[in-house]
Amino acid sequence: SEDLINKKNYYEVNKLLDFIFNDIEIVSTKDGKEINLSKIENEKALKRIEELGEVKVVENYKAGKYKPL
């Protein structure tokens, strides 16, 4: 909800959340293992949201309160 996010951060936080929900990228290594690159990038996006001071958004995401549209 917009009222939970500081207005100056709203656009960037929403873009980061959109990235998290829409970026699925799994690659296979030579030994057959899979690496989920999107998870690595998602962690960076969540860290950026936290750096913006939107800790509650990160907590809500990790608690599964956000769903992709």
PDB file as gemmi writes it, atoms N, CA and C in Angstrom:
CRYST1    1.000    1.000    1.000  90.00  90.00  90.00 P 1                      
ATOM      1  N   SER A   1       0.838  -1.181   0.000  1.00  0.00           N  
ATOM      2  CA  SER A   1       0.000   0.000   0.000  1.00  0.00           C  
ATOM      3  C   SER A   1       0.880   1.240   0.000  1.00  0.00           C  
ATOM      4  N   GLU A   2       0.446   2.244  -0.711  1.00  0.00           N  
ATOM      5  CA  GLU A   2       1.244   3.468  -0.836  1.00  0.00           C  
ATOM      6  C   GLU A   2       1.468   4.144   0.511  1.00  0.00           C  
ATOM      7  N   ASP A   3       0.506   4.028   1.432  1.00  0.00           N  
ATOM      8  CA  ASP A   3       0.658   4.709   2.711  1.00  0.00           C  
ATOM      9  C   ASP A   3       1.704   4.052   3.615  1.00  0.00           C  
ATOM     10  N   LEU A   4       2.172   2.850   3.280  1.00  0.00           N  
ATOM     11  CA  LEU A   4       3.203   2.189   4.067  1.00  0.00           C  
ATOM     12  C   LEU A   4       4.602   2.572   3.609  1.00  0.00           C  
ATOM     13  N   ILE A   5       4.730   3.106   2.421  1.00  0.00           N  
ATOM     14  CA  ILE A   5       6.026   3.425   1.836  1.00  0.00           C  
ATOM     15  C   ILE A   5       6.186   4.938   1.781  1.00  0.00           C  
ATOM     16  N   ASN A   6       7.339   5.397   2.192  1.00  0.00           N  
ATOM     17  CA  ASN A   6       7.639   6.821   2.112  1.00  0.00           C  
ATOM     18  C   ASN A   6       7.455   7.285   0.670  1.00  0.00           C  
ATOM     19  N   LYS A   7       6.760   8.382   0.466  1.00  0.00           N  
ATOM     20  CA  LYS A   7       6.437   8.854  -0.886  1.00  0.00           C  
ATOM     21  C   LYS A   7       7.683   9.053  -1.754  1.00  0.00           C  
ATOM     22  N   LYS A   8       8.791   9.472  -1.150  1.00  0.00           N  
ATOM     23  CA  LYS A   8      10.004   9.682  -1.952  1.00  0.00           C  
ATOM     24  C   LYS A   8      10.607   8.362  -2.429  1.00  0.00           C  
ATOM     25  N   ASN A   9      10.281   7.255  -1.776  1.00  0.00           N  
ATOM     26  CA  ASN A   9      10.815   5.945  -2.145  1.00  0.00           C  
ATOM     27  C   ASN A   9       9.828   5.105  -2.934  1.00  0.00           C  
ATOM     28  N   TYR A  10       8.592   5.557  -3.024  1.00  0.00           N  
ATOM     29  CA  TYR A  10       7.505   4.728  -3.556  1.00  0.00           C  
ATOM     30  C   TYR A  10       7.815   4.151  -4.940  1.00  0.00           C  
ATOM     31  N   TYR A  11       8.243   4.983  -5.867  1.00  0.00           N  
ATOM     32  CA  TYR A  11       8.497   4.532  -7.240  1.00  0.00           C  
ATOM     33  C   TYR A  11       9.608   3.475  -7.269  1.00  0.00           C  
ATOM     34  N   GLU A  12      10.728   3.755  -6.613  1.00  0.00           N  
ATOM     35  CA  GLU A  12      11.859   2.829  -6.645  1.00  0.00           C  
ATOM     36  C   GLU A  12      11.504   1.504  -5.962  1.00  0.00           C  
ATOM     37  N   VAL A  13      10.830   1.565  -4.818  1.00  0.00           N  
ATOM     38  CA  VAL A  13      10.450   0.339  -4.106  1.00  0.00           C  
ATOM     39  C   VAL A  13       9.528  -0.506  -4.965  1.00  0.00           C  
ATOM     40  N   ASN A  14       8.565   0.113  -5.619  1.00  0.00           N  
ATOM     41  CA  ASN A  14       7.649  -0.645  -6.463  1.00  0.00           C  
ATOM     42  C   ASN A  14       8.357  -1.257  -7.667  1.00  0.00           C  
ATOM     43  N   LYS A  15       9.297  -0.550  -8.245  1.00  0.00           N  
ATOM     44  CA  LYS A  15      10.067  -1.105  -9.359  1.00  0.00           C  
ATOM     45  C   LYS A  15      10.900  -2.298  -8.891  1.00  0.00           C  
ATOM     46  N   LEU A  16      11.498  -2.196  -7.711  1.00  0.00           N  
ATOM     47  CA  LEU A  16      12.288  -3.296  -7.168  1.00  0.00           C  
ATOM     48  C   LEU A  16      11.413  -4.513  -6.871  1.00  0.00           C  
ATOM     49  N   LEU A  17      10.227  -4.288  -6.294  1.00  0.00           N  
ATOM     50  CA  LEU A  17       9.307  -5.395  -6.036  1.00  0.00           C  
ATOM     51  C   LEU A  17       8.848  -6.024  -7.349  1.00  0.00           C  
ATOM     52  N   ASP A  18       8.606  -5.190  -8.345  1.00  0.00           N  
ATOM     53  CA  ASP A  18       8.205  -5.709  -9.658  1.00  0.00           C  
ATOM     54  C   ASP A  18       9.315  -6.600 -10.220  1.00  0.00           C  
ATOM     55  N   PHE A  19      10.552  -6.169 -10.091  1.00  0.00           N  
ATOM     56  CA  PHE A  19      11.700  -6.971 -10.539  1.00  0.00           C  
ATOM     57  C   PHE A  19      11.735  -8.314  -9.813  1.00  0.00           C  
ATOM     58  N   ILE A  20      11.559  -8.274  -8.494  1.00  0.00           N  
ATOM     59  CA  ILE A  20      11.621  -9.495  -7.693  1.00  0.00           C  
ATOM     60  C   ILE A  20      10.581 -10.503  -8.166  1.00  0.00           C  
ATOM     61  N   PHE A  21       9.373 -10.043  -8.430  1.00  0.00           N  
ATOM     62  CA  PHE A  21       8.299 -10.956  -8.796  1.00  0.00           C  
ATOM     63  C   PHE A  21       8.372 -11.437 -10.241  1.00  0.00           C  
ATOM     64  N   ASN A  22       9.054 -10.712 -11.114  1.00  0.00           N  
ATOM     65  CA  ASN A  22       9.023 -11.055 -12.526  1.00  0.00           C  
ATOM     66  C   ASN A  22      10.321 -11.608 -13.094  1.00  0.00           C  
ATOM     67  N   ASP A  23      11.382 -11.615 -12.315  1.00  0.00           N  
ATOM     68  CA  ASP A  23      12.670 -12.063 -12.846  1.00  0.00           C  
ATOM     69  C   ASP A  23      12.954 -13.478 -12.381  1.00  0.00           C  
ATOM     70  N   ILE A  24      12.789 -14.437 -13.271  1.00  0.00           N  
ATOM     71  CA  ILE A  24      13.098 -15.827 -12.964  1.00  0.00           C  
ATOM     72  C   ILE A  24      14.197 -16.268 -13.921  1.00  0.00           C  
ATOM     73  N   GLU A  25      15.337 -16.574 -13.386  1.00  0.00           N  
ATOM     74  CA  GLU A  25      16.494 -16.910 -14.220  1.00  0.00           C  
ATOM     75  C   GLU A  25      17.282 -18.022 -13.547  1.00  0.00           C  
ATOM     76  N   ILE A  26      17.160 -19.228 -14.062  1.00  0.00           N  
ATOM     77  CA  ILE A  26      17.906 -20.357 -13.512  1.00  0.00           C  
ATOM     78  C   ILE A  26      18.898 -20.830 -14.564  1.00  0.00           C  
ATOM     79  N   VAL A  27      20.145 -20.999 -14.154  1.00  0.00           N  
ATOM     80  CA  VAL A  27      21.169 -21.490 -15.072  1.00  0.00           C  
ATOM     81  C   VAL A  27      21.745 -22.782 -14.530  1.00  0.00           C  
ATOM     82  N   SER A  28      22.194 -23.625 -15.419  1.00  0.00           N  
ATOM     83  CA  SER A  28      22.823 -24.885 -15.034  1.00  0.00           C  
ATOM     84  C   SER A  28      24.325 -24.757 -15.169  1.00  0.00           C  
ATOM     85  N   THR A  29      25.031 -25.351 -14.237  1.00  0.00           N  
ATOM     86  CA  THR A  29      26.488 -25.360 -14.297  1.00  0.00           C  
ATOM     87  C   THR A  29      26.941 -26.609 -15.034  1.00  0.00           C  
ATOM     88  N   LYS A  30      28.245 -26.699 -15.302  1.00  0.00           N  
ATOM     89  CA  LYS A  30      28.790 -27.846 -16.027  1.00  0.00           C  
ATOM     90  C   LYS A  30      28.531 -29.163 -15.305  1.00  0.00           C  
ATOM     91  N   ASP A  31      28.520 -29.121 -13.981  1.00  0.00           N  
ATOM     92  CA  ASP A  31      28.315 -30.356 -13.219  1.00  0.00           C  
ATOM     93  C   ASP A  31      26.833 -30.694 -13.010  1.00  0.00           C  
ATOM     94  N   GLY A  32      25.954 -29.975 -13.672  1.00  0.00           N  
ATOM     95  CA  GLY A  32      24.531 -30.282 -13.622  1.00  0.00           C  
ATOM     96  C   GLY A  32      23.767 -29.595 -12.503  1.00  0.00           C  
ATOM     97  N   LYS A  33      24.439 -28.837 -11.678  1.00  0.00           N  
ATOM     98  CA  LYS A  33      23.750 -28.112 -10.609  1.00  0.00           C  
ATOM     99  C   LYS A  33      23.074 -26.876 -11.193  1.00  0.00           C  
ATOM    100  N   GLU A  34      22.011 -26.460 -10.538  1.00  0.00           N  
ATOM    101  CA  GLU A  34      21.305 -25.256 -10.982  1.00  0.00           C  
ATOM    102  C   GLU A  34      21.579 -24.115 -10.015  1.00  0.00           C  
ATOM    103  N   ILE A  35      21.752 -22.939 -10.580  1.00  0.00           N  
ATOM    104  CA  ILE A  35      21.936 -21.732  -9.778  1.00  0.00           C  
ATOM    105  C   ILE A  35      20.774 -20.804 -10.114  1.00  0.00           C  
ATOM    106  N   ASN A  36      20.088 -20.364  -9.100  1.00  0.00           N  
ATOM    107  CA  ASN A  36      18.979 -19.452  -9.300  1.00  0.00           C  
ATOM    108  C   ASN A  36      19.515 -18.019  -9.212  1.00  0.00           C  
ATOM    109  N   LEU A  37      19.828 -17.441 -10.362  1.00  0.00           N  
ATOM    110  CA  LEU A  37      20.373 -16.082 -10.396  1.00  0.00           C  
ATOM    111  C   LEU A  37      19.363 -15.063  -9.916  1.00  0.00           C  
ATOM    112  N   SER A  38      18.081 -15.330 -10.154  1.00  0.00           N  
ATOM    113  CA  SER A  38      17.074 -14.359  -9.728  1.00  0.00           C  
ATOM    114  C   SER A  38      17.066 -14.234  -8.210  1.00  0.00           C  
ATOM    115  N   LYS A  39      17.319 -15.348  -7.498  1.00  0.00           N  
ATOM    116  CA  LYS A  39      17.358 -15.269  -6.041  1.00  0.00           C  
ATOM    117  C   LYS A  39      18.508 -14.373  -5.593  1.00  0.00           C  
ATOM    118  N   ILE A  40      19.654 -14.507  -6.247  1.00  0.00           N  
ATOM    119  CA  ILE A  40      20.796 -13.656  -5.915  1.00  0.00           C  
ATOM    120  C   ILE A  40      20.437 -12.191  -6.162  1.00  0.00           C  
ATOM    121  N   GLU A  41      19.841 -11.913  -7.314  1.00  0.00           N  
ATOM    122  CA  GLU A  41      19.451 -10.547  -7.639  1.00  0.00           C  
ATOM    123  C   GLU A  41      18.323 -10.056  -6.733  1.00  0.00           C  
ATOM    124  N   ASN A  42      17.404 -10.959  -6.379  1.00  0.00           N  
ATOM    125  CA  ASN A  42      16.320 -10.581  -5.478  1.00  0.00           C  
ATOM    126  C   ASN A  42      16.873 -10.138  -4.130  1.00  0.00           C  
ATOM    127  N   GLU A  43      17.895 -10.831  -3.650  1.00  0.00           N  
ATOM    128  CA  GLU A  43      18.505 -10.441  -2.376  1.00  0.00           C  
ATOM    129  C   GLU A  43      19.101  -9.033  -2.476  1.00  0.00           C  
ATOM    130  N   LYS A  44      19.696  -8.717  -3.620  1.00  0.00           N  
ATOM    131  CA  LYS A  44      20.243  -7.370  -3.822  1.00  0.00           C  
ATOM    132  C   LYS A  44      19.117  -6.344  -3.834  1.00  0.00           C  
ATOM    133  N   ALA A  45      18.003  -6.673  -4.483  1.00  0.00           N  
ATOM    134  CA  ALA A  45      16.863  -5.756  -4.539  1.00  0.00           C  
ATOM    135  C   ALA A  45      16.282  -5.545  -3.143  1.00  0.00           C  
ATOM    136  N   LEU A  46      16.142  -6.621  -2.373  1.00  0.00           N  
ATOM    137  CA  LEU A  46      15.634  -6.491  -1.007  1.00  0.00           C  
ATOM    138  C   LEU A  46      16.579  -5.664  -0.142  1.00  0.00           C  
ATOM    139  N   LYS A  47      17.880  -5.849  -0.351  1.00  0.00           N  
ATOM    140  CA  LYS A  47      18.866  -5.061   0.399  1.00  0.00           C  
ATOM    141  C   LYS A  47      18.714  -3.577   0.069  1.00  0.00           C  
ATOM    142  N   ARG A  48      18.482  -3.260  -1.203  1.00  0.00           N  
ATOM    143  CA  ARG A  48      18.310  -1.863  -1.605  1.00  0.00           C  
ATOM    144  C   ARG A  48      17.050  -1.271  -0.970  1.00  0.00           C  
ATOM    145  N   ILE A  49      15.966  -2.048  -0.943  1.00  0.00           N  
ATOM    146  CA  ILE A  49      14.735  -1.570  -0.305  1.00  0.00           C  
ATOM    147  C   ILE A  49      14.997  -1.277   1.167  1.00  0.00           C  
ATOM    148  N   GLU A  50      15.750  -2.158   1.801  1.00  0.00           N  
ATOM    149  CA  GLU A  50      16.101  -1.967   3.210  1.00  0.00           C  
ATOM    150  C   GLU A  50      16.967  -0.716   3.387  1.00  0.00           C  
ATOM    151  N   GLU A  51      17.913  -0.491   2.471  1.00  0.00           N  
ATOM    152  CA  GLU A  51      18.768   0.698   2.523  1.00  0.00           C  
ATOM    153  C   GLU A  51      17.948   1.982   2.408  1.00  0.00           C  
ATOM    154  N   LEU A  52      16.826   1.907   1.693  1.00  0.00           N  
ATOM    155  CA  LEU A  52      15.943   3.063   1.558  1.00  0.00           C  
ATOM    156  C   LEU A  52      15.163   3.325   2.850  1.00  0.00           C  
ATOM    157  N   GLY A  53      15.308   2.432   3.817  1.00  0.00           N  
ATOM    158  CA  GLY A  53      14.618   2.596   5.090  1.00  0.00           C  
ATOM    159  C   GLY A  53      13.250   1.938   5.131  1.00  0.00           C  
ATOM    160  N   GLU A  54      12.946   1.153   4.117  1.00  0.00           N  
ATOM    161  CA  GLU A  54      11.630   0.513   4.020  1.00  0.00           C  
ATOM    162  C   GLU A  54      11.701  -0.914   4.583  1.00  0.00           C  
ATOM    163  N   VAL A  55      12.115  -1.020   5.835  1.00  0.00           N  
ATOM    164  CA  VAL A  55      12.307  -2.310   6.491  1.00  0.00           C  
ATOM    165  C   VAL A  55      10.994  -3.086   6.553  1.00  0.00           C  
ATOM    166  N   LYS A  56       9.890  -2.391   6.779  1.00  0.00           N  
ATOM    167  CA  LYS A  56       8.588  -3.055   6.875  1.00  0.00           C  
ATOM    168  C   LYS A  56       8.231  -3.738   5.552  1.00  0.00           C  
ATOM    169  N   VAL A  57       8.594  -3.145   4.432  1.00  0.00           N  
ATOM    170  CA  VAL A  57       8.336  -3.752   3.128  1.00  0.00           C  
ATOM    171  C   VAL A  57       9.096  -5.068   3.012  1.00  0.00           C  
ATOM    172  N   VAL A  58      10.357  -5.069   3.426  1.00  0.00           N  
ATOM    173  CA  VAL A  58      11.178  -6.286   3.376  1.00  0.00           C  
ATOM    174  C   VAL A  58      10.578  -7.348   4.297  1.00  0.00           C  
ATOM    175  N   GLU A  59      10.176  -6.951   5.494  1.00  0.00           N  
ATOM    176  CA  GLU A  59       9.566  -7.896   6.436  1.00  0.00           C  
ATOM    177  C   GLU A  59       8.287  -8.489   5.852  1.00  0.00           C  
ATOM    178  N   ASN A  60       7.445  -7.653   5.267  1.00  0.00           N  
ATOM    179  CA  ASN A  60       6.200  -8.125   4.661  1.00  0.00           C  
ATOM    180  C   ASN A  60       6.476  -9.076   3.502  1.00  0.00           C  
ATOM    181  N   TYR A  61       7.473  -8.768   2.679  1.00  0.00           N  
ATOM    182  CA  TYR A  61       7.831  -9.638   1.557  1.00  0.00           C  
ATOM    183  C   TYR A  61       8.274 -11.007   2.074  1.00  0.00           C  
ATOM    184  N   LYS A  62       9.173 -11.013   3.049  1.00  0.00           N  
ATOM    185  CA  LYS A  62       9.686 -12.271   3.582  1.00  0.00           C  
ATOM    186  C   LYS A  62       8.600 -13.074   4.292  1.00  0.00           C  
ATOM    187  N   ALA A  63       7.579 -12.381   4.805  1.00  0.00           N  
ATOM    188  CA  ALA A  63       6.455 -13.059   5.471  1.00  0.00           C  
ATOM    189  C   ALA A  63       5.422 -13.565   4.466  1.00  0.00           C  
ATOM    190  N   GLY A  64       5.659 -13.280   3.169  1.00  0.00           N  
ATOM    191  CA  GLY A  64       4.748 -13.760   2.129  1.00  0.00           C  
ATOM    192  C   GLY A  64       3.480 -12.940   1.985  1.00  0.00           C  
ATOM    193  N   LYS A  65       3.523 -11.692   2.441  1.00  0.00           N  
ATOM    194  CA  LYS A  65       2.333 -10.846   2.369  1.00  0.00           C  
ATOM    195  C   LYS A  65       2.134 -10.193   1.023  1.00  0.00           C  
ATOM    196  N   TYR A  66       3.138 -10.249   0.147  1.00  0.00           N  
ATOM    197  CA  TYR A  66       3.011  -9.691  -1.194  1.00  0.00           C  
ATOM    198  C   TYR A  66       2.914 -10.823  -2.205  1.00  0.00           C  
ATOM    199  N   LYS A  67       2.072 -10.638  -3.166  1.00  0.00           N  
ATOM    200  CA  LYS A  67       1.895 -11.621  -4.236  1.00  0.00           C  
ATOM    201  C   LYS A  67       2.019 -10.912  -5.572  1.00  0.00           C  
ATOM    202  N   PRO A  68       2.588 -11.583  -6.586  1.00  0.00           N  
ATOM    203  CA  PRO A  68       2.664 -10.955  -7.919  1.00  0.00           C  
ATOM    204  C   PRO A  68       1.273 -10.771  -8.493  1.00  0.00           C  
ATOM    205  N   LEU A  69       1.093  -9.698  -9.246  1.00  0.00           N  
ATOM    206  CA  LEU A  69      -0.198  -9.440  -9.889  1.00  0.00           C  
ATOM    207  C   LEU A  69      -0.266 -10.092 -11.229  1.00  0.00           C  
TER     208      LEU A  69                                                      
END                                                                             
